[in-house]
Coordinates of C-alpha atoms and ligand atoms in Angstrom, one line a residue:
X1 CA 138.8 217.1 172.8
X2 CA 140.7 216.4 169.5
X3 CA 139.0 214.8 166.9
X4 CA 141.2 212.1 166.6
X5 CA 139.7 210.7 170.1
X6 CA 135.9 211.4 169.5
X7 CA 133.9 209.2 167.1
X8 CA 133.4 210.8 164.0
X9 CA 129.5 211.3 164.3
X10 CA 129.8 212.9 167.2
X11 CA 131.5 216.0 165.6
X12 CA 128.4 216.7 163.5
X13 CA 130.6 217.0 160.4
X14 CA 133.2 219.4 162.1
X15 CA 136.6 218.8 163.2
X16 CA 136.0 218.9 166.7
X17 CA 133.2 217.4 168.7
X18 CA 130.8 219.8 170.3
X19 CA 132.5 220.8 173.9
X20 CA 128.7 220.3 175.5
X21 CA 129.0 216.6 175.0
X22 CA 130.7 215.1 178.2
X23 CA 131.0 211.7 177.0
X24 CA 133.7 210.7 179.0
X25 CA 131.5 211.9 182.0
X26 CA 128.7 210.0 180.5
X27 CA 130.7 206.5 179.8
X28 CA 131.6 206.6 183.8
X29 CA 127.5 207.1 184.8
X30 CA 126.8 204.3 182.9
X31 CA 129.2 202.1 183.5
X32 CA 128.2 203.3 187.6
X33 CA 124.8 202.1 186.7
X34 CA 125.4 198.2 185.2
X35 CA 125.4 199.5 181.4
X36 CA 128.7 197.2 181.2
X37 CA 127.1 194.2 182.6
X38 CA 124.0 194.0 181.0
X39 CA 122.8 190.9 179.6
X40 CA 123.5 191.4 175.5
X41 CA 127.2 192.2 176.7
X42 CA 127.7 189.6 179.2
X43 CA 126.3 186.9 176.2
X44 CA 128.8 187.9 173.7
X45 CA 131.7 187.9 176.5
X46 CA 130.5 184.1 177.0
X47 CA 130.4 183.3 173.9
X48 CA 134.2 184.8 173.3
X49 CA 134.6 182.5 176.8
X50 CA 133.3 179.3 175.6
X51 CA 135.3 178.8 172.6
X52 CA 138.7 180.0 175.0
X53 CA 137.3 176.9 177.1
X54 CA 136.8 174.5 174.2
X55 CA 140.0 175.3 172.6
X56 CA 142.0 174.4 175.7
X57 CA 140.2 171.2 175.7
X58 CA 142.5 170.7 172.4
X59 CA 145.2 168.4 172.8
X60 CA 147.2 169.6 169.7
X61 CA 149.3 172.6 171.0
X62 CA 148.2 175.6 169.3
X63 CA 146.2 174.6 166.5
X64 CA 142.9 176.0 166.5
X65 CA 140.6 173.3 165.4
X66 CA 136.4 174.0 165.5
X67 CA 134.9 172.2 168.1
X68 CA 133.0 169.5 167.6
X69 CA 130.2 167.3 169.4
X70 CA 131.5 164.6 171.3
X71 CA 128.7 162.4 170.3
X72 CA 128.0 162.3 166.7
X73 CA 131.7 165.0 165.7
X74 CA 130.2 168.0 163.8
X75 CA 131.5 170.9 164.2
X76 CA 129.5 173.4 167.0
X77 CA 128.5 176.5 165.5
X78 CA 129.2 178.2 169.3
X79 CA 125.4 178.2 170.6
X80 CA 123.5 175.4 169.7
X81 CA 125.1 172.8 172.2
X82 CA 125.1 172.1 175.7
X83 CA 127.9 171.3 177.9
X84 CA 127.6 168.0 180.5
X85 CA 127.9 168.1 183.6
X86 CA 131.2 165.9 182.5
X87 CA 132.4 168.6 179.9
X88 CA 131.5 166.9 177.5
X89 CA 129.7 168.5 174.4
X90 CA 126.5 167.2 173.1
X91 CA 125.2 168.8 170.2
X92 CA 121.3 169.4 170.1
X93 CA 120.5 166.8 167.8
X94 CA 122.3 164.7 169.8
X95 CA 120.5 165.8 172.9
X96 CA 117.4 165.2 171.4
X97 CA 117.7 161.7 170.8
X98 CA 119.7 160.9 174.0
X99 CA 119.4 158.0 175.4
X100 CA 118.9 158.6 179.8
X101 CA 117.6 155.9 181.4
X102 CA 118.3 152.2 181.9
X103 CA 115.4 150.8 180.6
X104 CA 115.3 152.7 177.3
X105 CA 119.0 151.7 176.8
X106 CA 118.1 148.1 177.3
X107 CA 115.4 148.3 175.1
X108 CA 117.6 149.3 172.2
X109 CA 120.0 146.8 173.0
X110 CA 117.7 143.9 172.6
X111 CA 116.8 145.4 169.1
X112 CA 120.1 145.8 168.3
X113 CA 121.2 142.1 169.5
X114 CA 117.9 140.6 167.3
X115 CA 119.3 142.9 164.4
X116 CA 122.8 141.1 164.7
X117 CA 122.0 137.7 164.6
X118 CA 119.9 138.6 161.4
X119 CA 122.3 140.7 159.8
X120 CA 125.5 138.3 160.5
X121 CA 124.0 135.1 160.7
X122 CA 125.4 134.9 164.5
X123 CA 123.7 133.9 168.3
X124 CA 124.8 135.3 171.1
X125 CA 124.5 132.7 173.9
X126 CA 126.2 134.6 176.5
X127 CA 124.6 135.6 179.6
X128 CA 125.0 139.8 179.6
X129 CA 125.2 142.5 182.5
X130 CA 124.5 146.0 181.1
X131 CA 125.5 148.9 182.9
X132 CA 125.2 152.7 182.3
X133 CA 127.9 155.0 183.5
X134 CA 129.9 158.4 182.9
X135 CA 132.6 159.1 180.6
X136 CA 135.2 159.1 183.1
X137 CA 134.5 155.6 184.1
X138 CA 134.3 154.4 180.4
X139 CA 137.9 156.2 179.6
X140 CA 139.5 154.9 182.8
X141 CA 138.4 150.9 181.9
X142 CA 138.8 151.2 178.4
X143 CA 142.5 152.7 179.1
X144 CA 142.8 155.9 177.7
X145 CA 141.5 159.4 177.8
X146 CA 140.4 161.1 174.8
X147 CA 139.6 165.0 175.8
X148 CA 135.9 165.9 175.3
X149 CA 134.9 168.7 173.1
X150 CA 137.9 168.1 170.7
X151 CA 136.0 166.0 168.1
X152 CA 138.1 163.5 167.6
X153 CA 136.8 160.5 166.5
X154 CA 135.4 157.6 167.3
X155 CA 135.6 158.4 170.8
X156 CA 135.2 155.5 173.0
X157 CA 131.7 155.5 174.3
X158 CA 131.5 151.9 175.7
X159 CA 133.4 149.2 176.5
X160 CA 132.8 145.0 176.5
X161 CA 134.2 143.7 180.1
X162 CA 135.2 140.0 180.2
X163 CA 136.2 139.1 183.8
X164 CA 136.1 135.1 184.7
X165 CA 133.9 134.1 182.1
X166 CA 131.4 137.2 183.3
X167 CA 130.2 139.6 180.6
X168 CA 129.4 143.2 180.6
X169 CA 128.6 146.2 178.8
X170 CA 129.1 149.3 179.7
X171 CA 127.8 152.6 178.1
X172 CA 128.3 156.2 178.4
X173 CA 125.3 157.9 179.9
X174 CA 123.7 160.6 177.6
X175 CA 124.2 158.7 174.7
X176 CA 122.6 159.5 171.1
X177 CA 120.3 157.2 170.0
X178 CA 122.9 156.5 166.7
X179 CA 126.0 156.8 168.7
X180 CA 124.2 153.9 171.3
X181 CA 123.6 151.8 168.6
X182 CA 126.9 152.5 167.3
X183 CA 128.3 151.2 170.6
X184 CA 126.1 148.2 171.3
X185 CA 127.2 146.5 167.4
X186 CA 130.9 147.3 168.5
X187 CA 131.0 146.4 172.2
X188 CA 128.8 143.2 170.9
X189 CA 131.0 142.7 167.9
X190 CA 134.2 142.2 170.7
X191 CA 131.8 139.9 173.2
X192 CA 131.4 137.8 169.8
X193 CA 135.2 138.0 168.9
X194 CA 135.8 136.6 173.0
X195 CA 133.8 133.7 172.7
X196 CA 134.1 132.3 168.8
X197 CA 137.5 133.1 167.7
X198 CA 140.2 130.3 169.0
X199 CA 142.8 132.1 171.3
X200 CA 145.5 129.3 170.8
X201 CA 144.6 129.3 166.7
X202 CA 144.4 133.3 166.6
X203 CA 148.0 133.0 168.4
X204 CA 149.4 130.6 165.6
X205 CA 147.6 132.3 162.7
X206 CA 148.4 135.7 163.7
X207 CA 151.7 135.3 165.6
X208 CA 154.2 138.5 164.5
X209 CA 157.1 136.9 166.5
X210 CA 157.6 139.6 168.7
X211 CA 154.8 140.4 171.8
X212 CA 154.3 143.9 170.5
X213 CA 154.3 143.3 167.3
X214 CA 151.4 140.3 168.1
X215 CA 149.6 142.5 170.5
X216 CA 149.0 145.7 167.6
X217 CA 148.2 142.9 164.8
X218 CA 145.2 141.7 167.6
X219 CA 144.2 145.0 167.9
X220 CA 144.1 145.5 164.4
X221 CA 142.2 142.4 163.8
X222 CA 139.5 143.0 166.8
X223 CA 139.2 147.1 166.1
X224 CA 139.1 146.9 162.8
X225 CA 136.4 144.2 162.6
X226 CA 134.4 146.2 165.0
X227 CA 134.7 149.5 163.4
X228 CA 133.2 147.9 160.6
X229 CA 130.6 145.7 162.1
X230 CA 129.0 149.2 163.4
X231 CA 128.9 150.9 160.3
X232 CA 127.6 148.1 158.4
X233 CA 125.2 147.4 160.7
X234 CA 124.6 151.7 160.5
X235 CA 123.9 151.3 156.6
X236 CA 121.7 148.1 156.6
X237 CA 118.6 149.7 159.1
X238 CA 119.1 152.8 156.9
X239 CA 121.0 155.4 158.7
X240 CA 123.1 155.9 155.9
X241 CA 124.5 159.3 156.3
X242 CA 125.3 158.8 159.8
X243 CA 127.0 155.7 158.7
X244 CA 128.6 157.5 155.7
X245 CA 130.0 160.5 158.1
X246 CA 131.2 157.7 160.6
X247 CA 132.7 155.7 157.3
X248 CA 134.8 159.0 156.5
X249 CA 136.0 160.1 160.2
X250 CA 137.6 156.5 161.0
X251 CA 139.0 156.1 157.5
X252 CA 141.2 158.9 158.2
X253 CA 142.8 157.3 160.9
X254 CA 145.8 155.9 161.8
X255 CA 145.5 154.0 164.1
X256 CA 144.5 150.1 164.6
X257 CA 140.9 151.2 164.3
X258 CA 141.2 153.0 161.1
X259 CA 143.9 150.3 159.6
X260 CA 141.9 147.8 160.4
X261 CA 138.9 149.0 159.0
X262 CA 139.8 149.3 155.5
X263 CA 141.2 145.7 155.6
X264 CA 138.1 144.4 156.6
X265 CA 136.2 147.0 154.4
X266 CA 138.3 145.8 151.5
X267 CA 137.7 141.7 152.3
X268 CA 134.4 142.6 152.9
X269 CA 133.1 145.3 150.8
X270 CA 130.0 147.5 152.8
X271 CA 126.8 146.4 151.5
X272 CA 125.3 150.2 151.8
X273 CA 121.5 149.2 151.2
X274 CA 118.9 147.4 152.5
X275 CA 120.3 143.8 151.1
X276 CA 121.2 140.6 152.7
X277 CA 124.9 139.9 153.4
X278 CA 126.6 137.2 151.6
X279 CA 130.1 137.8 152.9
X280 CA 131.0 138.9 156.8
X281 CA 133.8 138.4 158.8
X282 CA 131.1 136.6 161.1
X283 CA 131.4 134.0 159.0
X284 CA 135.1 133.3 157.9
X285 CA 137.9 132.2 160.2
X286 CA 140.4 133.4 159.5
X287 CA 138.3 136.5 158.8
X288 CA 141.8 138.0 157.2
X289 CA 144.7 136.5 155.3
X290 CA 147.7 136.5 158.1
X291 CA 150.0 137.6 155.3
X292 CA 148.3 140.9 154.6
X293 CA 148.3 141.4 158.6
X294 CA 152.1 140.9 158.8
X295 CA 153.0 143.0 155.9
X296 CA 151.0 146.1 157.8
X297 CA 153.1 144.7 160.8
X298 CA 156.4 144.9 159.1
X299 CA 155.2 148.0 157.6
X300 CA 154.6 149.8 160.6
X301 CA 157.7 148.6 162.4
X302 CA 160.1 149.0 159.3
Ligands
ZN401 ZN1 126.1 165.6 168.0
ZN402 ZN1 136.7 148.2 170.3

C-alpha cells in the first residue's frame, strides 16, 4: 500500500506502511463484529440526526437558524433538551419547572388572577372553565400553526374562548412555570378586553373604514395590550430577566403583537420594579389615541 492511502503513523516514519499490517482486513473484522455500531458512534450520528430534524422544522427555506426551546426561545446547545411526544422542544430548565397536572395549573392561576386585580386595579367577575390540552389543539383554535423547535417567538401557548357568554382557558400541557404565567396574564388580559371594553364604542373609536383595515387595528389594540400586560406583570413579581428576554423577542416583531406592544409600552411606560402602577391600559378607555392607531393603519397599507 502507497503511503498516500495509509495514515501517516502507521508508516513508523517511512514512506510506506509496514506490509504485516492488514488494516483493511482488520477494518472489515471489526466492522463484522458491531465496532461501527457501538454506542459512542451511534451518539454522535444522533446528534448530527437531531439538528438535520430540527432544521427541517425551520420554516425559512434554507437558512440555518440554531434551534431554540419552544417554551422560554434560547437557543439548544444539541443535548440538554428533550423532545415531546408533540415535537416540541422543551429545554431542561423548562422541564424542570413544567407545569403537568391540572391542579397545579389551577393553582397558579388563582395566584395569578389575585396578582391581576392588585396589579391593575381590575375584578374579574366572570365565571371561568380551565382546560389543559396539547399544542395541536391550542394551534388549531387559536388559528395558526407556528412549527415547534424553530424558536420563534411568542409562540401561542393558550388561548381565551368566548362562546355564548361561556368562558374558557385553555393551556398547553407541559408548560413552564414562567411561560404558564405568561399565558394566564395574556389569555386573562383578552377575557378582560371581552367583557369591559364597549364593542359598539371600540367600533366608532377605532373604525379604519375598511373591514381589514378595522380588523388588524383590533388586533393591534387587543395583542398589543396583552403582550404588554404579561411582561409587566413578569417584571412586577420579579422575574425580570425572563421578562426582559420576552421584552426583546416580541419587540422585534412585526406583527400586531410586536406593533402593538411598543404603542402600549410607549403610552404606558413598563414599571420594571417592585412599585405600584399609576398608569395602565386597565384603566383608560380609550387605552390608545385612535389617531396614532390609524396612522400605523395607513402606514401599513400605504
Ligand atoms: Zn426553555
Ligand atoms: Zn392574544
Amino acid at each position: 500500500m502507497e503511503k498516500k492511502d495509509a495514515a501517516a503513523y502507521l508508516c513508523f516514519g517511512k514512506d510506506q506502511k509496514p506490509a504485516y499490517l492488514k488494516t483493511e482486513g482488520l477494518k472489515r473484522f471489526l466492522a463484522a463484529n458491531g465496532y461501527a455500531s457501538n454506542p459512542l458512534t451511534k451518539a454522535r450520528k444522533a446528534r448530527k440526526l437531531e439538528f438535520i430534524d430540527l432544521k427541517r422544522n425551520e420554516d425559512q427555506g434554507n437558512e440555518w437558524t440554531a434551534a431554540a426551546c419552544d417554551f422560554c426561545g434560547q437557543p439548544i446547545n444539541g443535548v440538554s433538551y428533550q423532545q415531546l411526544a408533540d415535537g416540541r422542544i422543551r429545554c431542561n430548565e423548562c422541564a424542570a419547572s413544567a407545569i403537568e397536572d391540572l391542579e397545579e395549573f389551577k393553582q397558579l392561576f388563582e395566584q395569578c388572577i389575585q396578582l391581576m386585580q392588585d396589579f391593575y386595579q381590575v375584578t374579574f367577575q366572570v365565571p371561568l372553565e380551565i382546560r389543559m390540552t396539547d399544542s395541536d389543539e391550542i394551534a388549531s383554535r387559536a388559528g395558526f400553526r407556528t412549527p415547534t423547535g424553530s424558536g420563534k417567538k411568542i409562540r401561542v401557548l393558550g388561548f381565551a374562548q368566548n362562546q355564548d357568554g361561556k368562558r374558557a382557558v385553555l393551556i398547553e400541557n407541559g408548560s413552564p412555570r414562567l411561560a404558564s404565567i405568561d399565558t394566564i396574564v395574556h389569555e386573562m388580559t383578552h377575557i378582560w378586553q371581552s367583557v369591559s371594553w364597549n364593542e359598539m364604542e371600540f367600533a366608532r373609536l377605532y373604525g379604519m373604514g375598511s373591514k381589514k383595515k378595522t380588523k388588524l387595528a383590533s388586533l393591534i389594540l387587543h395583542e398589543g395590550m396583552a403582550v404588554w400586560s404579561a411582561i409587566q406583570f413578569l417584571y412586577l413579581i420579579g422575574e425580570t430577566s425572563y421578562a426582559a428576554r420576552q421584552e426583546a423577542l416580541i419587540e422585534e416583531r412585526k406583527d400586531e403583537y410586536g406593533l402593538g406592544f411598543l404603542l402600549f409600552r410607549k403610552h404606558f411606560p413598563l414599571v420594571k420594579t417592585t412599585d405600584f402602577l399609576y398608569r395602565t391600559p386597565f384603566r383608560l378607555f380609550p387605552p390608545i389615541p385612535p389617531q396614532e392607531i390609524r396612522s400605523i393603519i395607513h402606514a401599513i397599507f400605504s
